Short mmCIF file of C-alpha atoms and ligand atoms in Angstrom, two decimals:
data_model
loop_
_atom_site.label_atom_id
_atom_site.label_comp_id
_atom_site.label_asym_id
_atom_site.label_seq_id
_atom_site.Cartn_x
_atom_site.Cartn_y
_atom_site.Cartn_z
CA MET A 273 127.43 154.60 153.06
CA TRP A 274 126.63 157.90 151.42
CA SER A 275 126.79 158.36 147.72
CA LEU A 276 127.21 162.10 147.41
CA LEU A 277 129.50 163.70 149.88
CA VAL A 278 130.21 167.32 150.45
CA ILE A 279 132.99 168.14 152.84
CA CYS A 280 133.65 171.58 154.10
CA VAL A 281 136.63 172.43 156.17
CA VAL A 282 137.22 175.18 158.64
CA ASN A 283 140.77 176.28 159.09
CA ALA A 284 141.82 176.79 162.66
CA LEU A 285 143.88 179.41 164.32
CA LEU A 286 145.26 177.53 167.24
CA ILE A 287 145.20 178.92 170.67
CA LEU A 288 148.53 178.39 172.38
CA ASN A 289 148.89 178.13 176.13
CA THR A 290 147.87 174.79 177.46
CA GLY A 291 148.95 175.37 181.03
CA ALA A 292 150.66 172.58 182.88
CA LEU A 293 149.54 169.75 180.60
CA LYS A 294 152.23 168.53 178.26
CA ILE A 295 150.26 168.26 175.04
CA PRO A 296 152.35 167.68 171.91
CA ARG A 297 151.91 170.59 169.50
CA ARG A 298 152.21 171.07 165.80
CA SER A 299 155.60 172.27 164.65
CA THR A 300 155.73 175.96 163.79
CA LYS A 301 158.17 175.24 160.99
CA VAL A 302 157.09 172.44 158.66
CA PRO A 303 159.27 170.75 156.02
CA PRO A 304 159.09 171.93 152.38
CA GLY A 305 155.87 170.93 150.62
CA PHE A 306 153.84 170.50 153.82
CA VAL A 307 150.58 172.38 154.17
CA THR A 308 150.17 174.30 157.37
CA THR A 309 147.96 177.07 158.68
CA ARG A 310 148.72 180.70 159.24
CA GLY A 311 146.04 182.60 161.05
CA ARG A 312 142.89 181.88 159.15
CA GLU A 313 144.47 180.49 155.97
CA PHE A 314 145.96 177.26 154.81
CA GLU A 315 149.50 177.92 153.72
CA LEU A 316 151.95 176.17 151.41
CA GLU A 317 155.54 177.33 150.88
CA GLY A 318 154.81 180.59 152.63
CA LYS A 319 151.79 181.45 150.47
CA PRO A 320 148.06 181.12 151.11
CA PHE A 321 146.83 177.77 149.77
CA ALA A 322 143.29 177.85 148.45
CA PHE A 323 142.11 174.86 146.46
CA VAL A 324 139.39 172.80 144.92
CA GLY A 325 139.19 169.30 146.39
CA ALA A 326 137.62 165.99 145.47
CA ASN A 327 136.36 163.21 147.63
CA SER A 328 137.00 159.71 146.24
CA TYR A 329 136.95 157.14 149.00
CA TRP A 330 137.33 154.39 146.41
CA LEU A 331 140.58 155.43 144.84
CA PRO A 332 142.84 152.95 146.69
CA LEU A 333 140.34 150.21 145.82
CA LEU A 334 141.09 150.53 142.10
CA LEU A 335 142.70 147.32 140.93
CA THR A 336 145.28 148.62 138.49
CA GLU A 337 147.96 151.24 138.66
CA ASP A 338 146.78 152.51 135.27
CA ASP A 339 143.35 153.30 136.68
CA VAL A 340 144.90 155.17 139.60
CA GLU A 341 147.16 157.09 137.24
CA ARG A 342 144.28 158.01 134.89
CA THR A 343 142.08 159.15 137.77
CA PHE A 344 144.73 161.47 139.15
CA LYS A 345 145.51 162.80 135.69
CA THR A 346 141.84 163.67 135.16
CA MET A 347 141.71 165.34 138.56
CA GLN A 348 144.83 167.34 137.84
CA GLU A 349 143.39 168.48 134.50
CA ALA A 350 140.26 169.60 136.34
CA GLY A 351 142.37 171.71 138.73
CA VAL A 352 141.94 169.49 141.78
CA LYS A 353 144.67 170.10 144.37
CA VAL A 354 143.46 168.04 147.33
CA LEU A 355 141.94 164.57 147.42
CA ARG A 356 140.16 163.09 150.38
CA THR A 357 140.26 159.32 150.49
CA TRP A 358 140.06 156.42 152.92
CA GLY A 359 143.04 154.80 154.58
CA PHE A 360 141.01 151.82 155.75
CA ASN A 361 139.51 148.65 154.40
CA ALA A 362 139.39 145.73 156.80
CA ILE A 363 137.84 142.36 156.12
CA ASN A 364 137.08 139.26 158.12
CA ALA A 365 138.70 135.88 157.58
CA THR A 366 135.63 134.48 155.80
CA GLU A 367 136.02 137.17 153.15
CA LEU A 368 139.70 136.53 152.57
CA THR A 369 139.38 133.83 149.92
CA SER A 370 137.13 135.91 147.73
CA ALA A 371 139.30 139.00 148.32
CA LEU A 372 142.33 137.10 147.12
CA ASP A 373 140.39 135.91 144.06
CA SER A 374 139.02 139.32 143.14
CA GLY A 375 142.13 141.31 144.00
CA LEU A 376 140.24 143.51 146.48
CA THR A 377 142.46 145.98 148.30
CA TYR A 378 142.47 145.24 152.03
CA TYR A 379 144.72 146.53 154.78
CA GLN A 380 143.63 144.42 157.73
CA VAL A 381 142.05 141.02 158.17
CA TRP A 382 140.41 139.77 161.37
CA ASN A 383 141.88 136.38 162.24
CA SER A 384 139.30 135.68 164.98
CA SER A 385 141.42 137.23 167.70
CA GLN A 386 142.94 140.38 166.23
CA TRP A 387 143.43 142.54 163.16
CA VAL A 388 146.39 141.38 161.11
CA LEU A 389 148.04 143.99 158.92
CA ASN A 390 148.38 143.48 155.17
CA ASP A 391 151.28 145.57 153.99
CA GLY A 392 151.73 143.51 150.85
CA PRO A 393 151.00 144.31 147.19
CA GLN A 394 147.24 143.92 147.68
CA GLY A 395 147.36 145.94 150.89
CA LEU A 396 149.24 149.02 151.98
CA GLN A 397 151.38 148.96 148.86
CA ARG A 398 148.24 149.99 146.95
CA LEU A 399 147.88 152.95 149.27
CA ASP A 400 151.58 153.76 148.84
CA HIS A 401 150.96 153.92 145.11
CA VAL A 402 147.96 156.23 145.56
CA ILE A 403 149.95 158.58 147.78
CA SER A 404 152.94 158.68 145.44
CA THR A 405 150.82 159.09 142.30
CA ALA A 406 148.97 161.96 143.98
CA GLY A 407 152.31 163.71 144.43
CA LYS A 408 153.22 163.21 140.79
CA HIS A 409 150.05 165.11 139.88
CA ASP A 410 150.60 167.85 142.41
CA ILE A 411 147.69 166.64 144.55
CA LYS A 412 147.74 166.29 148.33
CA VAL A 413 145.78 163.63 150.18
CA ILE A 414 143.49 163.82 153.21
CA LEU A 415 143.52 160.31 154.67
CA ALA A 416 140.81 159.00 157.04
CA PHE A 417 141.81 156.27 159.49
CA THR A 418 138.54 154.39 160.01
CA ASN A 419 134.80 154.48 159.49
CA ASN A 420 131.92 155.20 161.83
CA TRP A 421 129.75 153.06 159.54
CA VAL A 422 130.14 149.31 159.33
CA GLY A 423 131.21 149.35 155.68
CA TYR A 424 134.85 148.85 154.72
CA GLY A 425 135.69 147.25 158.04
CA GLY A 426 134.38 150.09 160.12
CA SER A 427 134.13 150.62 163.83
CA ASP A 428 131.26 148.21 164.56
CA LEU A 429 133.51 145.30 163.68
CA TYR A 430 135.92 146.47 166.38
CA VAL A 431 132.99 146.78 168.77
CA GLN A 432 131.52 143.37 168.02
CA TRP A 433 134.79 141.48 167.91
CA ILE A 434 136.82 143.22 170.59
CA ALA A 435 134.22 144.42 173.08
CA GLY A 436 131.74 141.64 172.28
CA ALA A 437 128.15 141.30 171.11
CA GLY A 438 125.48 143.42 172.74
CA GLN A 439 127.62 146.53 173.25
CA PRO A 440 126.47 149.89 171.89
CA HIS A 441 128.37 151.57 169.05
CA ASP A 442 129.97 154.23 171.23
CA VAL A 443 132.14 151.79 173.19
CA PHE A 444 134.37 152.21 170.16
CA PHE A 445 135.32 155.57 171.65
CA THR A 446 135.92 154.39 175.21
CA ASP A 447 136.97 150.72 175.39
CA PRO A 448 140.75 150.69 175.99
CA ARG A 449 141.24 147.48 173.96
CA ILE A 450 139.48 149.03 170.98
CA ILE A 451 141.42 152.26 171.32
CA ALA A 452 144.66 150.25 171.41
CA SER A 453 143.67 148.38 168.25
CA TYR A 454 142.68 151.61 166.47
CA GLN A 455 145.90 153.32 167.55
CA SER A 456 148.04 150.44 166.42
CA TYR A 457 146.64 150.80 162.89
CA VAL A 458 146.82 154.60 163.00
CA LYS A 459 150.45 154.39 164.06
CA THR A 460 151.21 152.15 161.08
CA LEU A 461 149.72 154.68 158.66
CA VAL A 462 151.17 157.77 160.28
CA GLU A 463 154.66 156.32 160.50
CA ARG A 464 154.45 155.15 156.90
CA TYR A 465 153.65 158.60 155.51
CA LYS A 466 154.74 161.08 158.16
CA ASP A 467 157.58 162.42 156.03
CA SER A 468 155.50 162.70 152.87
CA PRO A 469 154.56 166.14 151.58
CA ASN A 470 151.82 164.35 149.59
CA ILE A 471 149.70 164.11 152.74
CA PHE A 472 147.54 167.19 153.34
CA ALA A 473 145.99 166.04 156.62
CA TRP A 474 144.94 163.10 158.77
CA GLU A 475 141.29 162.47 159.60
CA LEU A 476 140.60 160.57 162.82
CA MET A 477 137.43 158.89 161.55
CA ASN A 478 134.92 159.20 158.77
CA GLU A 479 131.77 160.72 160.29
CA ALA A 480 132.08 159.79 163.97
CA ARG A 481 128.70 159.62 165.71
CA CYS A 482 127.30 158.12 168.90
CA LEU A 483 125.39 155.60 166.82
CA SER A 484 126.11 153.77 163.60
CA ASP A 485 124.13 152.02 160.91
CA THR A 486 124.23 148.69 162.77
CA LEU A 487 124.50 149.54 166.48
CA PRO A 488 122.64 152.06 168.64
CA ALA A 489 124.18 154.65 170.93
CA GLY A 490 124.45 153.71 174.59
CA PRO A 491 123.69 155.81 177.68
CA ASN A 492 127.26 157.16 177.78
CA CYS A 493 127.03 158.95 174.46
CA VAL A 494 124.34 161.58 174.84
CA PRO A 495 124.20 165.36 174.45
CA GLY A 496 126.68 166.83 176.92
CA SER A 497 128.60 163.60 177.57
CA ASN A 498 131.53 164.81 175.44
CA THR A 499 132.27 161.22 174.41
CA LEU A 500 133.36 162.18 170.90
CA LYS A 501 135.18 165.30 172.01
CA THR A 502 137.23 163.31 174.53
CA TRP A 503 138.05 160.74 171.86
CA TYR A 504 138.94 163.45 169.33
CA GLN A 505 141.26 164.97 171.89
CA GLN A 506 142.96 161.69 172.81
CA GLN A 507 143.42 160.59 169.23
CA SER A 508 144.53 163.97 167.86
CA ASP A 509 147.11 164.23 170.65
CA PHE A 510 148.20 160.67 169.87
CA VAL A 511 148.66 161.41 166.17
CA ARG A 512 150.46 164.64 167.01
CA SER A 513 152.86 162.72 169.25
CA LEU A 514 153.81 160.63 166.18
CA ASP A 515 153.82 163.40 163.60
CA PRO A 516 154.64 167.01 164.48
CA ASN A 517 154.06 168.36 160.98
CA HIS A 518 150.88 167.28 159.22
CA LEU A 519 147.49 168.85 159.84
CA ILE A 520 144.95 166.80 161.80
CA THR A 521 141.17 167.00 161.67
CA THR A 522 138.17 165.06 162.88
CA GLY A 523 136.54 163.90 159.63
CA GLY A 524 133.20 164.57 161.31
CA GLU A 525 129.94 165.75 159.84
CA GLY A 526 129.97 168.99 161.79
CA HIS A 527 126.92 168.45 163.98
CA PHE A 528 126.21 171.14 166.51
CA TYR A 529 125.20 170.95 170.15
CA TRP A 530 123.33 174.16 170.66
CA LYS A 531 121.58 175.22 173.85
CA LYS A 532 118.65 176.20 171.67
CA PRO A 533 118.68 173.66 168.82
CA LEU A 534 116.86 174.54 165.64
CA GLU A 535 113.35 173.30 165.14
CA TYR A 536 111.31 173.00 162.01
CA TRP A 537 107.80 172.23 160.92
CA TYR A 538 107.18 168.82 159.44
CA ASN A 539 103.69 167.70 158.60
CA HIS A 540 102.33 170.38 160.94
CA THR A 541 104.47 169.21 163.85
CA LEU A 542 107.45 171.09 165.31
CA VAL A 543 110.55 168.84 165.26
CA SER A 544 113.84 169.31 167.18
CA ASP A 545 116.67 169.12 164.66
CA TYR A 546 119.11 166.20 165.19
CA ASN A 547 121.89 168.14 163.50
CA TYR A 548 121.78 170.83 166.18
CA ASN A 549 120.67 169.13 169.37
CA GLY A 550 123.83 167.17 170.20
CA GLN A 551 122.33 163.72 169.73
CA ALA A 552 124.78 162.88 166.96
CA GLY A 553 127.61 163.27 169.48
CA GLU A 554 129.64 166.07 167.90
CA ASP A 555 129.79 169.61 169.20
CA PHE A 556 131.30 171.47 166.28
CA ASP A 557 131.84 174.77 168.10
CA HIS A 558 133.87 173.12 170.84
CA ASP A 559 135.50 170.18 169.04
CA MET A 560 137.28 172.68 166.80
CA LEU A 561 138.95 174.27 169.81
CA LEU A 562 140.93 171.15 170.65
CA PRO A 563 144.68 171.86 170.56
CA ASN A 564 145.50 169.32 167.86
CA ILE A 565 142.42 169.70 165.69
CA ASP A 566 143.88 172.01 163.08
CA PHE A 567 140.72 172.60 161.08
CA GLY A 568 137.10 171.47 161.16
CA THR A 569 135.16 169.39 158.65
CA TYR A 570 131.48 169.17 157.91
CA HIS A 571 129.37 167.20 155.48
CA LEU A 572 125.90 167.74 154.10
CA TYR A 573 123.34 165.34 152.73
CA PRO A 574 120.13 167.33 152.67
CA GLN A 575 117.92 164.70 151.07
CA SER A 576 119.01 161.75 153.18
CA TRP A 577 119.13 163.77 156.41
CA TYR A 578 115.75 165.40 155.88
CA SER A 579 113.02 163.52 154.12
CA GLU A 580 110.95 166.40 155.51
CA LEU A 581 112.50 168.98 153.21
CA ASP A 582 110.02 170.14 150.66
CA PHE A 583 107.31 168.02 152.35
CA PRO A 584 103.92 169.78 152.34
CA GLY A 585 103.58 171.26 155.81
CA SER A 586 107.36 171.69 156.14
CA ASN A 587 108.49 175.31 156.19
CA TRP A 588 111.73 174.92 154.29
CA THR A 589 113.50 173.54 151.25
CA VAL A 590 116.67 171.66 150.35
CA GLU A 591 118.16 174.88 149.10
CA ASN A 592 117.55 177.02 152.13
CA TRP A 593 118.61 174.24 154.48
CA GLY A 594 121.90 173.74 152.60
CA LEU A 595 122.74 177.43 152.51
CA GLN A 596 121.92 177.75 156.16
CA TRP A 597 124.18 174.79 157.13
CA ILE A 598 127.09 176.36 155.25
CA ASP A 599 126.49 179.79 156.77
CA GLU A 600 126.34 178.36 160.26
CA HIS A 601 129.72 176.68 159.89
CA ILE A 602 131.20 179.92 158.57
CA GLN A 603 129.71 181.67 161.57
CA ALA A 604 131.02 179.04 163.99
CA ALA A 605 134.47 179.44 162.47
CA ASN A 606 134.32 183.21 162.69
CA ASN A 607 133.27 183.03 166.32
CA ILE A 608 136.49 181.30 167.21
CA ARG A 609 138.53 183.24 164.67
CA LYS A 610 138.92 180.41 162.21
CA LYS A 611 138.44 180.37 158.49
CA HIS A 612 136.39 177.97 156.42
CA LEU A 613 136.58 176.57 152.94
CA CYS A 614 134.75 173.76 151.18
CA GLU A 615 135.54 170.76 149.02
CA LEU A 616 132.84 169.12 146.98
CA GLY A 617 132.94 165.57 145.66
C1 NAG B 161 132.30 138.38 157.57
O1 NAG B 161 131.93 139.13 156.42
C2 NAG B 161 130.85 138.60 155.71
C3 NAG B 161 130.67 139.45 154.48
O2 NAG B 161 130.57 140.80 154.80
C4 NAG B 161 129.62 138.59 156.59
O3 NAG B 161 128.55 138.01 155.88
C5 NAG B 161 129.92 137.78 157.84
O4 NAG B 161 128.84 137.86 158.72
C6 NAG B 161 131.15 138.33 158.53
N1 NAG B 161 131.49 137.52 159.64
C7 NAG B 161 131.41 137.95 160.88
C8 NAG B 161 131.86 137.01 161.94
O5 NAG B 161 131.02 139.09 161.15
C1 NAG B 162 146.13 136.12 164.86
O1 NAG B 162 147.29 136.84 164.52
C2 NAG B 162 148.19 137.04 165.56
C3 NAG B 162 149.31 137.95 165.07
O2 NAG B 162 149.80 137.50 163.84
C4 NAG B 162 148.70 135.70 166.09
O3 NAG B 162 149.55 135.92 167.19
C5 NAG B 162 147.51 134.87 166.51
O4 NAG B 162 147.95 133.58 166.88
C6 NAG B 162 146.50 134.75 165.36
N1 NAG B 162 145.33 134.06 165.84
C7 NAG B 162 144.70 133.16 165.11
C8 NAG B 162 143.49 132.52 165.72
O5 NAG B 162 145.06 132.85 163.97
C1 NAG B 163 110.53 177.08 160.36
O1 NAG B 163 109.83 177.14 161.59
C2 NAG B 163 110.65 177.26 162.74
C3 NAG B 163 109.77 177.17 163.98
O2 NAG B 163 108.71 178.11 163.90
C4 NAG B 163 111.45 178.56 162.66
O3 NAG B 163 112.30 178.67 163.79
C5 NAG B 163 112.27 178.56 161.40
O4 NAG B 163 112.95 179.78 161.24
C6 NAG B 163 111.40 178.31 160.17
N1 NAG B 163 112.25 178.14 159.02
C7 NAG B 163 112.08 178.80 157.87
C8 NAG B 163 113.07 178.49 156.77
O5 NAG B 163 111.18 179.59 157.69
C1 NAG B 164 101.16 163.56 158.76
O1 NAG B 164 100.30 163.76 159.86
C2 NAG B 164 99.08 163.05 159.74
C3 NAG B 164 98.16 163.51 160.90
O2 NAG B 164 98.82 163.40 162.13
C4 NAG B 164 99.35 161.56 159.78
O3 NAG B 164 98.16 160.82 159.65
C5 NAG B 164 100.28 161.22 158.63
O4 NAG B 164 100.66 159.86 158.71
C6 NAG B 164 101.53 162.08 158.68
N1 NAG B 164 102.34 161.83 157.49
C7 NAG B 164 103.65 161.61 157.54
C8 NAG B 164 104.33 161.32 156.24
O5 NAG B 164 104.30 161.64 158.58
#
C-alpha cells in the first residue's frame, strides 16, 4: 500500500534461559553462507556483516527471467547485499482467468473453500528463480509471509473468507482456522528454502497492526492486549521449529506502546501520537525480546503518517520527526542491548 518504504532493523542479542518451556531455539552453529547474529552484530562467515539493503516487494512479480536478472545485476552494481521482498501473492478464483492471461505471478488461489497452492511456473517457481538469482549476485533475501493490508491477497481475505463477514481485522491473529491456513503456507515457504544460504531472514508479516485498510480493529486488539505480541511469539516459535538456522523477524512498523506516549501540537490542539500509544498493536520494546525474534524492524512514512507535520500550528517538521523515530529505535535497541541498522528502499 505504501510507495516509499524505509525499513530499519535492530539486531538482537538473544537472552537464553527460557525456564521449563521447551521453546525451539536458533542453532548456535549455522551452515556456511547463513547470516547469524553475534552479540550486537549481524555476522556472516565469522565476520561482522554490515550492508546496504533494498526493498522491492515487486521483484517476484516481474514477468520475465531477464527482468529479474537485470534488476539483481543493477542492485549488485550499486552495492546492495540484502533485498527485502514479498513471499505472498494470493488471488481469488474470479481473478484467475485474467491472471492466466496476463501471466501474473500468484502463489495461492482461493477456490471458495480454501487456499490452493500454485507451485507451478507462474507460481512458486518464479520465487525460486528470484531466490536463486539473488544468490548469483551475492544478495540475500528477506522474505515476508503475508500482508497486513488487503493488497496482494493479504490478511483481510483470510478474515473474510475463513472467519466470515463482519469480523474485525485482528481475528487474523487469533482465529485457529486462520492461523492454520497461514501456517500451512508458511510451512511451504520455509521448507522450500530452509537450506538456502540466499535467505537472510523470514518476516512473519508485512506491517502487522490491529486494524487494516479494509477492516477495523476489534475490542481484543487494544493497547495492552498483547494480541500481536502473542501472535509474533507463536509464529516465530513455529518457524523456528521448522528452521533452526535462518534469522526471524516481525516485519512490523516498529510502533511503540509507551506509558507516556508522545504528544504533539496540531492546529493548536495537543494530539496523542498513534505511533507511541499502543493503538497500532505493536510494542516494539517488548516484541523484540521474544526468544525467536532475532532482530527488530521498523518503517517510516512521515508524510502519510502525519499530515500534521509542517502544518501551521504544529510544533515539528518531517525532518525532526524522522530523526527522532530513528533515534528512538536506536535507544530501544540499546536498552535491551541490541544493535540497529537500516535499509532504505
Ligand atoms: C475477487 O477479486 C476481485 C478483484 O480484486 C474483487 O473485485 C472481488 O470482489 C473479489 N471477490 C471476492 C469474493 O472477494
Ligand atoms: C478446493 O481445493 C481443495 C484442495 O485442492 C479441494 O479439496 C476442494 O474440493 C476444493 N473446493 C472447491 C469448491 O473447489
Ligand atoms: C511539541 O509539543 C509537545 C507538547 O508540548 C512536546 O512534548 C514536544 O517536545 C514538542 N516537539 C517539538 C519538536 O518541539
Ligand atoms: C483547525 O482548527 C480550527 C479551529 O478549531 C478549525 O476550524 C479548522 O477546521 C482546523 N483545521 C484543520 C485542518 O484541522
